[in-house]
Short mmCIF file of C-alpha atoms and ligand atoms in Angstrom, two decimals:
data_model
loop_
_atom_site.label_atom_id
_atom_site.label_comp_id
_atom_site.label_asym_id
_atom_site.label_seq_id
_atom_site.Cartn_x
_atom_site.Cartn_y
_atom_site.Cartn_z
CA UNK A 138 10.74 10.77 -19.12
CA UNK A 139 8.45 13.15 -20.95
CA UNK A 140 4.85 13.07 -19.83
CA UNK A 141 2.28 12.61 -22.56
CA UNK A 142 -0.16 15.00 -20.88
CA UNK A 143 -0.95 18.05 -22.99
CA UNK A 144 -0.39 21.40 -21.31
CA UNK A 145 -3.62 22.59 -19.74
CA UNK A 146 -2.97 26.31 -20.09
CA UNK A 147 -3.26 26.29 -23.88
CA UNK A 148 -6.95 26.99 -23.89
CA UNK A 149 -6.85 30.37 -25.55
CA UNK A 150 -5.71 30.93 -29.07
CA UNK A 151 -2.33 32.57 -28.99
CA UNK A 152 -1.60 35.52 -31.21
CA UNK A 153 0.95 34.62 -33.87
CA UNK A 154 3.16 37.63 -33.54
CA UNK A 155 5.40 37.01 -36.50
CA UNK A 156 2.70 36.13 -38.98
CA UNK A 157 0.68 39.29 -39.19
CA UNK A 158 -2.84 38.37 -40.25
CA UNK A 159 -2.85 40.24 -43.52
CA UNK A 160 -3.96 37.28 -45.53
CA UNK A 161 -5.56 38.72 -48.60
CA UNK A 162 -7.32 36.25 -50.78
CA UNK A 163 -6.25 36.93 -54.30
CA UNK A 164 -9.32 37.53 -56.47
CA UNK A 165 -9.30 34.02 -57.92
CA UNK A 166 -10.47 31.64 -55.24
CA UNK A 167 -9.36 28.05 -55.27
CA UNK A 168 -12.27 25.92 -56.40
CA UNK A 169 -11.86 23.00 -54.10
CA UNK A 170 -15.11 21.48 -52.95
CA UNK A 171 -14.69 18.73 -50.39
CA UNK A 172 -14.30 15.54 -52.36
CA UNK A 173 -16.21 12.43 -51.47
CA UNK A 174 -12.95 10.59 -50.85
CA UNK A 175 -10.90 11.31 -47.71
CA UNK A 176 -8.73 14.40 -48.17
CA UNK A 177 -5.24 14.26 -46.72
CA UNK A 178 -2.96 17.25 -46.35
CA UNK A 179 0.64 16.05 -46.54
CA UNK A 180 3.36 18.47 -45.47
CA UNK A 181 6.93 17.76 -46.49
CA UNK A 182 10.25 19.47 -47.15
CA UNK A 183 11.06 17.53 -50.32
CA UNK A 184 9.14 15.68 -52.99
CA UNK A 185 10.27 13.59 -55.95
CA UNK A 186 10.63 14.49 -58.83
CA UNK A 187 10.90 18.18 -57.90
CA UNK A 188 13.43 18.12 -55.09
CA UNK A 189 15.15 15.13 -53.54
CA UNK A 190 18.02 14.59 -51.14
CA UNK A 191 17.04 11.09 -50.04
CA UNK A 192 14.36 8.49 -49.53
CA UNK A 193 11.95 10.98 -47.92
CA UNK A 194 11.34 12.62 -51.30
CA UNK A 195 10.65 9.28 -52.95
CA UNK A 196 8.03 8.43 -50.34
CA UNK A 197 6.36 11.85 -50.39
CA UNK A 198 6.21 11.72 -54.19
CA UNK A 199 5.00 8.15 -54.56
CA UNK A 200 2.52 7.72 -51.70
CA UNK A 201 -0.13 10.17 -53.02
CA UNK A 202 -0.26 8.35 -56.33
CA UNK A 203 -0.60 5.00 -54.58
CA UNK A 204 -3.31 6.37 -52.30
CA UNK A 205 -5.21 7.70 -55.28
CA UNK A 206 -5.71 4.09 -56.31
CA UNK A 207 -7.23 3.44 -52.85
CA UNK A 208 -9.68 6.36 -53.20
CA UNK A 209 -7.74 8.70 -50.91
CA UNK A 210 -6.83 12.16 -52.19
CA UNK A 211 -3.63 13.85 -51.07
CA UNK A 212 -2.59 17.47 -51.49
CA UNK A 213 1.01 18.08 -50.51
CA UNK A 214 2.32 21.35 -49.11
CA UNK A 215 5.98 21.90 -50.05
CA UNK A 216 8.41 24.82 -49.93
CA UNK A 217 8.82 26.94 -53.05
CA UNK A 218 12.49 26.20 -53.69
CA UNK A 219 13.66 27.60 -57.08
CA UNK A 220 13.23 24.27 -58.87
CA UNK A 221 9.76 23.81 -57.42
CA UNK A 222 8.72 27.33 -58.41
CA UNK A 223 9.89 26.92 -61.99
CA UNK A 224 7.93 23.68 -62.28
CA UNK A 225 4.88 25.37 -60.76
CA UNK A 226 5.11 28.43 -63.01
CA UNK A 227 5.49 26.20 -66.06
CA UNK A 228 1.97 24.85 -65.51
CA UNK A 229 -0.66 27.22 -66.91
CA UNK A 230 -3.20 25.99 -64.35
CA UNK A 231 -1.06 27.01 -61.36
CA UNK A 232 -2.40 29.94 -59.41
CA UNK A 233 -1.76 32.05 -56.36
CA UNK A 234 -4.50 31.41 -53.83
CA UNK A 235 -3.23 33.43 -50.90
CA UNK A 236 -0.85 36.32 -50.35
CA UNK A 237 0.54 37.68 -47.10
CA UNK A 238 2.91 40.55 -46.51
CA UNK A 239 4.35 39.38 -43.20
CA UNK A 240 4.96 35.72 -42.70
CA UNK A 241 8.06 34.86 -40.69
CA UNK A 242 9.84 37.99 -41.86
CA UNK A 243 8.77 38.41 -45.46
CA UNK A 244 6.05 38.35 -48.06
CA UNK A 245 4.73 34.98 -49.12
CA UNK A 246 2.29 33.55 -51.59
CA UNK A 247 0.57 30.21 -51.48
CA UNK A 248 0.17 28.52 -54.83
CA UNK A 249 -2.13 25.74 -55.87
CA UNK A 250 -0.63 23.61 -58.64
CA UNK A 251 -0.66 20.24 -60.24
CA UNK A 252 2.78 18.97 -61.16
CA UNK A 253 3.76 15.47 -62.27
CA UNK A 254 0.30 14.19 -61.41
CA UNK A 255 0.52 15.52 -57.84
CA UNK A 256 -1.75 18.15 -56.30
CA UNK A 257 0.39 20.67 -54.50
CA UNK A 258 0.19 23.68 -52.25
CA UNK A 259 3.47 25.52 -52.62
CA UNK A 260 4.68 28.06 -50.07
CA UNK A 261 6.48 30.64 -52.17
CA UNK A 262 8.51 32.49 -49.56
CA UNK A 263 11.55 33.90 -51.36
CA UNK A 264 13.21 35.10 -48.13
CA UNK A 265 13.14 31.51 -46.83
CA UNK A 266 13.31 29.18 -49.81
CA UNK A 267 14.68 31.00 -52.85
CA UNK A 268 18.14 29.51 -52.48
CA UNK A 269 19.92 27.36 -55.03
CA UNK A 270 21.27 23.93 -54.21
CA UNK A 271 20.46 21.69 -51.30
CA UNK A 272 17.24 22.43 -49.39
CA UNK A 273 19.00 22.26 -46.03
CA UNK A 274 22.65 23.18 -46.62
CA UNK A 275 24.55 26.17 -47.91
CA UNK A 276 27.35 25.97 -50.46
CA UNK A 277 29.83 25.09 -47.67
CA UNK A 278 27.76 22.09 -46.64
CA UNK A 279 26.59 23.75 -43.43
CA UNK A 280 22.96 23.94 -42.31
CA UNK A 281 21.25 27.20 -43.31
CA UNK A 282 21.40 29.26 -40.12
CA UNK A 283 17.65 29.92 -40.27
CA UNK A 284 16.51 26.33 -40.88
CA UNK A 285 14.30 26.32 -37.75
CA UNK A 286 12.48 29.42 -38.98
CA UNK A 287 12.22 28.19 -42.57
CA UNK A 288 10.58 24.96 -41.53
CA UNK A 289 8.52 26.51 -38.75
CA UNK A 290 6.99 28.69 -41.47
CA UNK A 291 6.20 25.66 -43.60
CA UNK A 292 4.73 23.89 -40.59
CA UNK A 293 2.59 26.85 -39.54
CA UNK A 294 1.18 27.11 -43.06
CA UNK A 295 0.38 23.39 -42.87
CA UNK A 296 -1.38 23.81 -39.54
CA UNK A 297 -3.35 26.82 -40.77
CA UNK A 298 -4.52 24.92 -43.84
CA UNK A 299 -5.45 22.02 -41.57
CA UNK A 300 -7.57 24.07 -39.17
CA UNK A 301 -9.13 26.14 -41.95
CA UNK A 302 -7.58 29.52 -41.19
CA UNK A 303 -8.49 30.77 -44.66
CA UNK A 304 -12.17 29.94 -45.22
CA UNK A 305 -12.00 31.46 -48.68
CA UNK A 306 -9.89 28.47 -49.72
CA UNK A 307 -12.77 26.13 -48.90
CA UNK A 308 -10.23 23.50 -47.92
CA UNK A 309 -10.63 21.22 -44.95
CA UNK A 310 -8.60 18.01 -44.80
CA UNK A 311 -9.66 14.95 -42.86
CA UNK A 312 -6.11 14.24 -41.78
CA UNK A 313 -2.73 15.94 -41.85
CA UNK A 314 0.31 13.77 -42.50
CA UNK A 315 3.69 15.34 -41.73
CA UNK A 316 7.15 13.95 -42.38
CA UNK A 317 10.29 14.26 -40.26
CA UNK A 318 11.47 17.19 -38.13
CA UNK A 319 11.11 19.75 -40.90
CA UNK A 320 7.33 19.59 -40.72
CA UNK A 321 6.94 18.24 -37.19
CA UNK A 322 5.81 21.61 -35.84
CA UNK A 323 2.58 21.45 -37.86
CA UNK A 324 0.75 19.25 -35.30
CA UNK A 325 2.36 21.37 -32.58
CA UNK A 326 0.91 24.60 -34.00
CA UNK A 327 -2.39 22.80 -34.43
CA UNK A 328 -2.30 21.89 -30.76
CA UNK A 329 -1.34 25.29 -29.35
CA UNK A 330 -2.93 27.68 -31.86
CA UNK A 331 -5.82 25.72 -33.30
CA UNK A 332 -8.00 25.44 -30.21
CA UNK A 333 -11.71 25.53 -31.06
CA UNK A 334 -11.01 25.14 -34.76
CA UNK A 335 -11.29 22.20 -37.13
CA UNK A 336 -9.03 19.45 -35.83
CA UNK A 337 -8.08 16.85 -38.43
CA UNK A 338 -6.36 13.66 -37.37
CA UNK A 339 -2.57 14.06 -37.34
CA UNK A 340 0.04 11.54 -38.39
CA UNK A 341 3.79 12.00 -38.20
CA UNK A 342 6.15 9.72 -40.05
CA UNK A 343 9.71 9.37 -38.84
CA UNK A 344 11.92 8.62 -41.82
CA UNK A 345 15.13 8.78 -39.82
CA UNK A 346 15.31 9.40 -36.09
CA UNK A 347 18.91 10.58 -36.45
CA UNK A 348 17.63 13.91 -37.75
CA UNK A 349 15.69 15.44 -34.86
CA UNK A 350 15.56 19.18 -35.54
CA UNK A 351 17.17 20.11 -32.22
CA UNK A 352 17.98 23.83 -31.94
CA UNK A 353 19.23 26.20 -29.25
CA UNK A 354 16.52 27.33 -26.84
CA UNK A 355 17.03 30.91 -28.05
CA UNK A 356 15.08 30.26 -31.24
CA UNK A 357 11.90 29.45 -29.33
CA UNK A 358 10.78 33.08 -29.15
CA UNK A 359 10.73 33.28 -32.95
CA UNK A 360 8.29 30.42 -33.39
CA UNK A 361 5.11 32.29 -32.47
CA UNK A 362 4.14 29.79 -29.79
CA UNK A 363 2.93 30.55 -26.26
CA UNK A 364 5.67 30.73 -23.65
CA UNK A 365 4.37 27.70 -21.77
CA UNK A 366 4.96 25.54 -24.85
CA UNK A 367 8.65 25.52 -23.91
CA UNK A 368 8.33 22.79 -21.29
CA UNK A 369 8.99 19.09 -21.03
CA UNK A 370 5.34 18.57 -22.01
CA UNK A 371 5.99 20.66 -25.11
CA UNK A 372 8.98 21.65 -27.19
CA UNK A 373 11.74 21.46 -24.59
CA UNK A 374 14.20 18.70 -25.42
CA UNK A 375 17.38 18.28 -23.37
CA UNK A 376 17.43 22.04 -22.75
CA UNK A 377 16.95 22.82 -26.44
CA UNK A 378 13.98 23.16 -28.76
CA UNK A 379 13.10 19.75 -30.22
CA UNK A 380 10.97 19.92 -33.37
CA UNK A 381 10.66 16.17 -33.86
CA UNK A 382 10.12 15.48 -30.19
CA UNK A 383 7.22 17.93 -30.04
CA UNK A 384 5.75 16.66 -33.31
CA UNK A 385 5.78 13.13 -31.94
CA UNK A 386 4.17 14.27 -28.73
CA UNK A 387 1.27 16.05 -30.41
CA UNK A 388 0.48 13.67 -33.27
CA UNK A 389 -2.36 11.18 -33.00
CA UNK A 390 -0.40 8.49 -34.83
CA UNK A 391 3.32 7.99 -35.11
CA UNK A 392 4.58 5.88 -37.92
CA UNK A 393 7.98 4.93 -39.08
CA UNK A 394 9.01 3.23 -42.24
CA UNK A 395 9.40 -0.40 -41.23
CA UNK A 396 8.18 -2.64 -38.42
CA UNK A 397 11.74 -3.50 -37.34
CA UNK A 398 12.70 0.18 -37.10
CA UNK A 399 9.51 0.88 -35.14
CA UNK A 400 10.83 -1.55 -32.54
CA UNK A 401 14.48 -0.43 -32.72
CA UNK A 402 13.64 3.19 -31.91
CA UNK A 403 12.03 2.18 -28.64
CA UNK A 404 15.32 0.67 -27.44
CA UNK A 405 18.16 2.49 -25.74
CA UNK A 406 20.52 1.52 -28.57
CA UNK A 407 18.26 2.69 -31.38
CA UNK A 408 16.25 5.43 -29.69
CA UNK A 409 18.82 8.21 -30.04
CA UNK A 410 17.63 9.91 -26.88
CA UNK A 411 13.97 9.56 -27.74
CA UNK A 412 13.40 5.94 -26.76
CA UNK A 413 11.76 6.89 -23.44
CA UNK A 414 9.19 9.08 -25.16
CA UNK A 415 8.58 6.48 -27.85
CA UNK A 416 8.13 3.72 -25.27
CA UNK A 417 5.61 5.90 -23.47
CA UNK A 418 3.74 6.44 -26.73
CA UNK A 419 4.18 2.94 -28.12
CA UNK A 420 0.40 2.49 -28.45
CA UNK A 421 0.42 5.14 -31.18
CA UNK A 422 3.57 3.87 -32.91
CA UNK A 423 3.57 1.54 -35.89
CA UNK A 424 5.86 0.63 -38.77
CA UNK A 425 4.69 0.68 -42.38
CA UNK A 426 7.31 -0.35 -44.85
CA UNK A 427 7.92 1.95 -47.82
CA UNK A 428 7.09 0.89 -51.32
CA UNK A 429 8.65 2.22 -54.49
CA UNK A 430 7.18 3.80 -57.58
CA UNK A 431 7.15 0.77 -59.84
CA UNK A 432 6.59 2.93 -62.93
CA UNK A 433 9.66 5.09 -62.31
CA UNK A 434 11.60 1.99 -61.30
CA UNK A 435 10.69 -0.44 -64.04
CA UNK A 436 13.53 -2.25 -65.85
CA UNK A 437 11.21 -3.01 -68.76
CA UNK A 438 10.71 0.68 -69.59
CA UNK A 439 13.54 2.56 -67.84
CA UNK A 440 15.05 5.09 -70.25
CA UNK A 441 18.19 5.38 -68.10
CA UNK A 442 19.15 1.82 -69.00
CA UNK A 443 21.34 0.95 -71.97
CA UNK A 444 19.08 -2.09 -72.37
CA UNK A 445 15.65 -2.67 -70.91
CA UNK A 446 14.73 -6.17 -69.72
CA UNK A 447 12.34 -8.09 -67.55
CA UNK A 448 12.42 -11.20 -65.43
CA UNK A 449 12.16 -13.45 -68.50
CA UNK A 450 15.30 -12.15 -70.21
CA UNK A 451 17.80 -11.44 -67.47
CA UNK A 452 20.73 -12.11 -69.78
CA UNK A 453 20.05 -8.70 -71.33
CA UNK A 454 21.37 -7.11 -68.15
CA UNK A 455 24.86 -7.82 -69.56
CA UNK A 456 24.50 -4.78 -71.84
CA UNK A 457 23.94 -2.58 -68.80
CA UNK A 458 26.86 -4.19 -67.01
CA UNK A 459 29.11 -3.18 -69.90
CA UNK A 460 27.68 0.35 -69.75
CA UNK A 461 28.38 0.61 -66.00
CA UNK A 462 31.93 -0.65 -66.49
CA UNK A 463 32.45 1.86 -69.29
CA UNK A 464 31.08 4.71 -67.19
CA UNK A 465 33.40 3.89 -64.31
CA UNK A 466 36.36 3.20 -66.61
CA UNK A 467 36.97 -0.37 -65.55
CA UNK A 468 37.57 -3.21 -67.99
CA UNK A 469 34.84 -5.76 -68.63
CA UNK A 470 35.13 -9.04 -66.80
CA UNK A 471 32.86 -11.87 -65.76
CA UNK A 472 33.71 -11.31 -62.10
CA UNK A 473 30.87 -10.04 -59.90
CA UNK A 474 30.22 -6.33 -60.05
CA UNK A 475 29.04 -4.96 -56.71
CA UNK A 476 27.63 -1.45 -56.46
CA UNK A 477 26.99 1.09 -53.74
CA UNK A 478 24.47 3.93 -54.23
CA UNK A 479 24.42 5.82 -51.00
CA UNK A 480 25.09 8.81 -48.87
CA UNK A 481 28.70 8.31 -47.81
CA UNK A 482 28.22 8.36 -44.06
CA UNK A 483 28.79 6.44 -40.85
CA UNK A 484 25.09 5.48 -40.73
CA UNK A 485 25.43 3.80 -44.12
CA UNK A 486 28.48 1.80 -42.91
CA UNK A 487 30.76 3.35 -45.49
CA UNK A 488 33.71 3.29 -43.09
CA UNK A 489 33.13 -0.47 -42.76
CA UNK A 490 33.23 -0.76 -46.54
CA UNK A 491 36.57 1.07 -46.54
CA UNK A 492 37.94 -1.44 -44.02
CA UNK A 493 36.58 -4.39 -45.99
CA UNK A 494 37.46 -3.29 -49.49
CA UNK A 495 40.96 -4.81 -49.77
CA UNK A 496 39.55 -8.22 -48.81
CA UNK A 497 36.64 -7.79 -51.24
CA UNK A 498 39.04 -6.98 -54.08
CA UNK A 499 41.17 -9.98 -53.09
CA UNK A 500 38.14 -12.15 -53.89
CA UNK A 501 38.07 -10.64 -57.39
CA UNK A 502 34.86 -8.71 -56.77
CA UNK A 503 34.70 -5.25 -58.37
CA UNK A 504 33.09 -2.36 -56.49
CA UNK A 505 31.58 0.73 -58.14
CA UNK A 506 30.41 3.49 -55.84
CA UNK A 507 28.00 6.36 -56.49
CA UNK A 508 27.59 8.69 -53.55
CA UNK A 509 28.43 11.83 -51.74
CA UNK A 510 28.69 12.88 -48.14
CA UNK A 511 31.49 12.78 -45.62
CA UNK A 512 34.56 14.42 -47.20
CA UNK A 513 36.96 12.11 -45.34
CA UNK A 514 35.16 9.01 -46.59
CA UNK A 515 35.10 10.34 -50.14
CA UNK A 516 38.86 10.93 -49.98
CA UNK A 517 39.52 7.44 -48.56
CA UNK A 518 37.40 5.82 -51.24
CA UNK A 519 39.30 7.75 -53.92
CA UNK A 520 42.51 6.43 -52.36
CA UNK A 521 41.10 2.90 -52.63
CA UNK A 522 40.29 3.52 -56.29
CA UNK A 523 43.89 4.63 -56.78
CA UNK A 524 45.13 1.50 -54.98
CA UNK A 525 42.87 -0.90 -56.94
CA UNK A 526 42.22 0.79 -60.33
CA UNK A 527 40.91 -2.39 -61.96
CA UNK A 528 38.50 -3.20 -59.14
CA UNK A 529 37.32 -0.03 -57.40
CA UNK A 530 35.80 3.08 -58.93
CA UNK A 531 33.94 5.96 -57.35
CA UNK A 532 31.70 8.62 -58.82
CA UNK A 533 30.95 11.37 -56.32
CA UNK A 534 27.87 13.53 -56.62
CA UNK A 535 24.21 12.85 -57.14
CA UNK A 536 23.15 11.19 -60.39
CA UNK A 537 19.65 9.74 -60.53
CA UNK A 538 20.06 8.31 -64.02
CA UNK A 539 23.36 6.61 -63.22
CA UNK A 540 21.77 5.09 -60.11
CA UNK A 541 19.17 3.42 -62.36
CA UNK A 542 21.85 2.13 -64.73
CA UNK A 543 23.83 0.67 -61.83
CA UNK A 544 20.78 -1.18 -60.50
CA UNK A 545 20.17 -2.48 -64.02
CA UNK A 546 23.72 -3.60 -64.70
CA UNK A 547 25.48 -4.54 -61.47
CA UNK A 548 25.15 -8.03 -60.04
CA UNK A 549 24.60 -6.94 -56.47
CA UNK A 550 24.17 -3.84 -54.33
CA UNK A 551 25.89 -3.50 -50.96
CA UNK A 552 23.97 -1.73 -48.16
CA UNK A 553 25.96 -2.23 -44.93
CA UNK A 554 23.98 0.26 -42.81
CA UNK A 555 24.43 0.51 -39.05
CA UNK A 556 20.77 1.44 -38.91
CA UNK A 557 18.29 1.80 -41.75
CA UNK A 558 14.75 2.98 -41.11
CA UNK A 559 13.53 1.43 -44.35
CA UNK A 560 16.03 1.82 -47.14
CA UNK A 561 14.98 2.11 -50.74
CA UNK A 562 18.01 0.96 -52.66
CA UNK A 563 17.45 -2.67 -51.64
CA UNK A 564 13.89 -2.40 -53.01
CA UNK A 565 15.22 -1.02 -56.30
CA UNK A 566 17.78 -3.83 -56.27
CA UNK A 567 15.05 -6.44 -55.88
CA UNK A 568 13.04 -4.88 -58.71
CA UNK A 569 16.09 -4.81 -61.02
CA UNK A 570 17.61 -8.22 -60.27
CA UNK A 571 20.56 -6.55 -58.52
CA UNK A 572 20.88 -8.79 -55.48
CA UNK A 573 20.99 -6.81 -52.20
CA UNK A 574 23.76 -7.54 -49.68
CA UNK A 575 22.57 -6.04 -46.41
CA UNK A 576 22.93 -5.77 -42.68
CA UNK A 577 20.02 -7.05 -40.62
CA UNK A 578 18.64 -3.74 -39.45
CA UNK A 579 15.37 -1.86 -39.82
CA UNK A 580 13.69 -2.10 -43.18
CA UNK A 581 16.58 -4.07 -44.65
CA UNK A 582 15.69 -6.85 -42.24
CA UNK A 583 11.99 -6.63 -43.17
CA UNK A 584 12.29 -6.68 -46.95
CA UNK A 585 14.85 -9.39 -47.73
CA UNK A 586 15.03 -13.18 -47.36
CA UNK A 587 18.62 -14.19 -46.62
CA UNK A 588 20.14 -16.84 -48.84
CA UNK A 589 20.64 -19.40 -46.11
CA UNK A 590 20.58 -23.04 -47.19
CA UNK A 591 16.87 -23.54 -46.47
CA UNK A 592 15.85 -20.41 -48.37
CA UNK A 593 18.08 -21.25 -51.33
CA UNK A 594 16.71 -24.81 -51.47
CA UNK A 595 13.16 -23.47 -51.31
CA UNK A 596 13.94 -20.96 -54.06
CA UNK A 597 12.80 -18.01 -51.95
CA UNK A 598 16.11 -16.30 -51.16
CA UNK A 599 16.28 -12.70 -52.38
CA UNK A 600 19.43 -11.32 -50.76
CA UNK A 601 22.46 -11.88 -48.59
CA UNK A 602 22.57 -10.69 -44.98
CA UNK A 603 25.80 -9.91 -43.13
CA UNK A 604 26.02 -11.91 -39.91
CA UNK A 605 27.28 -8.82 -38.05
CA UNK A 606 27.69 -5.10 -38.69
CA UNK A 607 31.46 -5.09 -39.03
CA UNK A 608 34.03 -5.20 -41.80
CA UNK A 609 34.31 -8.95 -41.14
CA UNK A 610 30.53 -9.26 -41.50
CA UNK A 611 30.74 -7.59 -44.92
CA UNK A 612 33.68 -9.73 -46.02
CA UNK A 613 31.88 -12.91 -44.98
CA UNK A 614 28.74 -11.82 -46.89
CA UNK A 615 30.83 -11.11 -49.99
CA UNK A 616 32.37 -14.59 -49.69
CA UNK A 617 28.86 -16.02 -49.73
CA UNK A 618 28.05 -13.81 -52.71
CA UNK A 619 31.02 -15.24 -54.63
CA UNK A 620 29.91 -18.81 -53.87
CA UNK A 621 26.31 -18.15 -54.91
CA UNK A 622 27.35 -16.21 -58.01
CA UNK A 623 29.44 -19.18 -59.10
CA UNK A 624 26.21 -21.22 -59.35
CA UNK A 625 24.35 -19.46 -62.21
CA UNK A 626 21.08 -21.30 -61.60
CA UNK A 627 21.02 -20.40 -57.92
CA UNK A 628 21.99 -16.81 -58.66
CA UNK A 629 19.32 -16.48 -61.30
CA UNK A 630 16.73 -17.97 -58.94
CA UNK A 631 17.63 -15.27 -56.39
CA UNK A 632 17.31 -12.54 -59.00
CA UNK A 633 13.99 -13.96 -60.12
CA UNK A 634 12.61 -14.28 -56.59
CA UNK A 635 13.64 -10.67 -55.97
CA UNK A 636 12.06 -9.41 -59.15
CA UNK A 637 8.85 -11.24 -58.31
CA UNK A 638 8.70 -9.68 -54.84
CA UNK A 639 5.97 -7.07 -54.50
CA UNK A 640 7.86 -3.87 -53.69
CA UNK A 641 5.06 -1.57 -54.80
CA UNK A 642 3.07 0.74 -52.58
CA UNK A 643 -0.12 -1.32 -52.93
CA UNK A 644 -0.08 -2.99 -49.50
CA UNK A 645 1.42 -0.09 -47.60
CA UNK A 646 -0.97 2.44 -49.12
CA UNK A 647 -3.83 0.35 -47.73
CA UNK A 648 -2.21 0.48 -44.29
CA UNK A 649 -1.91 4.28 -44.46
CA UNK A 650 -5.52 4.48 -45.57
CA UNK A 651 -6.56 2.50 -42.48
CA UNK A 652 -4.53 4.87 -40.33
CA UNK A 653 -6.13 7.98 -41.82
P1 ADP B 58 18.47 7.73 -47.23
O1 ADP B 58 17.16 8.39 -47.45
O2 ADP B 58 18.79 7.41 -45.81
O3 ADP B 58 19.62 8.41 -47.90
P2 ADP B 58 17.32 5.54 -48.76
O4 ADP B 58 17.86 4.22 -49.19
O5 ADP B 58 16.02 5.53 -48.05
O6 ADP B 58 18.43 6.28 -47.91
O7 ADP B 58 17.11 6.46 -50.03
C1 ADP B 58 18.19 6.93 -50.75
C2 ADP B 58 17.67 7.39 -52.08
O8 ADP B 58 18.61 8.29 -52.66
C3 ADP B 58 17.50 6.29 -53.09
O9 ADP B 58 16.50 6.65 -54.00
C4 ADP B 58 18.88 6.25 -53.76
O10 ADP B 58 18.83 5.67 -55.04
C5 ADP B 58 19.18 7.70 -53.82
N1 ADP B 58 20.59 8.07 -53.83
C6 ADP B 58 21.44 8.10 -52.77
N2 ADP B 58 22.63 8.58 -53.15
C7 ADP B 58 22.53 8.85 -54.47
C8 ADP B 58 23.43 9.39 -55.45
N3 ADP B 58 24.67 9.75 -55.12
N4 ADP B 58 22.98 9.53 -56.71
C9 ADP B 58 21.73 9.17 -57.05
N5 ADP B 58 20.84 8.66 -56.19
C10 ADP B 58 21.23 8.51 -54.91
#
């Protein structure tokens, strides 16, 4: 059990050896007077629409806009990946506000920019972030060897902005909100290096506890933290360095992305080694369900659709269904078209789908899959496509536009996750009348009303829940789907109830505001 007591020795400010203090304000100072509304510094490793590998980016991109409507201002610090830098440089208003010659092994600049309606700080550190492709993986699909250093640098910059290291920036946030292990060290740096300085409230959001940022103990010496920080009351985690563990320990509030997941991670089964710590800190832990950007995800205006529609003219979805069938090269039929838009991984239950797929096809349900991930699963799904060419089709890779078209044309979306902190694809499904078929875990459990008899009779059902997380559970849910689909009025009522569900950020943004 990790004690929640902060180390007492950390009273003096530790010298940051690898971040030589050569911060030279570039002549133009950032003109940021403290706004009347609360100022939040968000720190994140990805942000939609600039860089996205999963739901984290959607949340980091959408929440600031939703908070703006609640009179909360967010500035988000992100890494200067190539795509981010080209978007930043394309804006004439973007400017360098800080330059340093030695920051975790290289020269860096901090930019201030406004892109896609979002206020950004961008850490332009070519030696850390100027790499094409995935933010975390090299071309062989392996983690970049220096990921701990890359994201420690981002986190330290976040902490320094939070405590006001650079007074010339005239920036002092009221709270710092960090996301996942990649930025979890920001509250840790604030704790160990920010003594006697401005101390904003800190919030860490766990988007997926499976990714913990656990690294060999040898990297500790490169983090610029005092030696005593490597202890059970600090960064030590099962003999390694634990970024997420330490971030959790030193944040004032811990949130995760659904109430059910907030409970699951305090259990031995769902805690992934961190349940003891999370039980000890349960007073700081809460679950706030994600919303979606209802402008980006709007079937009435979505330019990725072959045909836009709204809840009053659902029959128009047929045009999109034809387009999906054409894209995947399967003939049109009136049989249900079930889609999967997912990372192809064990977490997402894709191996269960493989086991269930013959039985699904036997019920004359077609399955179209968009995803990438585990090479073995990809190969097995291709084999299933080969085995059932009229009923199974897979498109590997990442295709945002196709994902919209699938939500707008398929009858249902299958999300058989073993665990799911929140899940976004079921929310898109609700918004698009693409009925979610889910397992009862995490945010899936919190955002759907299962089509049991009572819910169907009351007209409130919005999805279909598997009775267990197994291939049999999926097959049984698909059987129920076939029965419900055969009753057009019932099916349409489910689509309508889903489309009328509020999946926006409005409620959740208010909850974050209260937390800040
Ligand atoms: P996770 O973040 O665990 O992968 P979420 O459901 O929270 O799962 O978010 C996944 C996001 O990524 C959704 O926006 C989904 O539409 C998108 N997505 C996943 N795989 C693909 C893909 N292959 N192509 C396009 N979008 C995808």
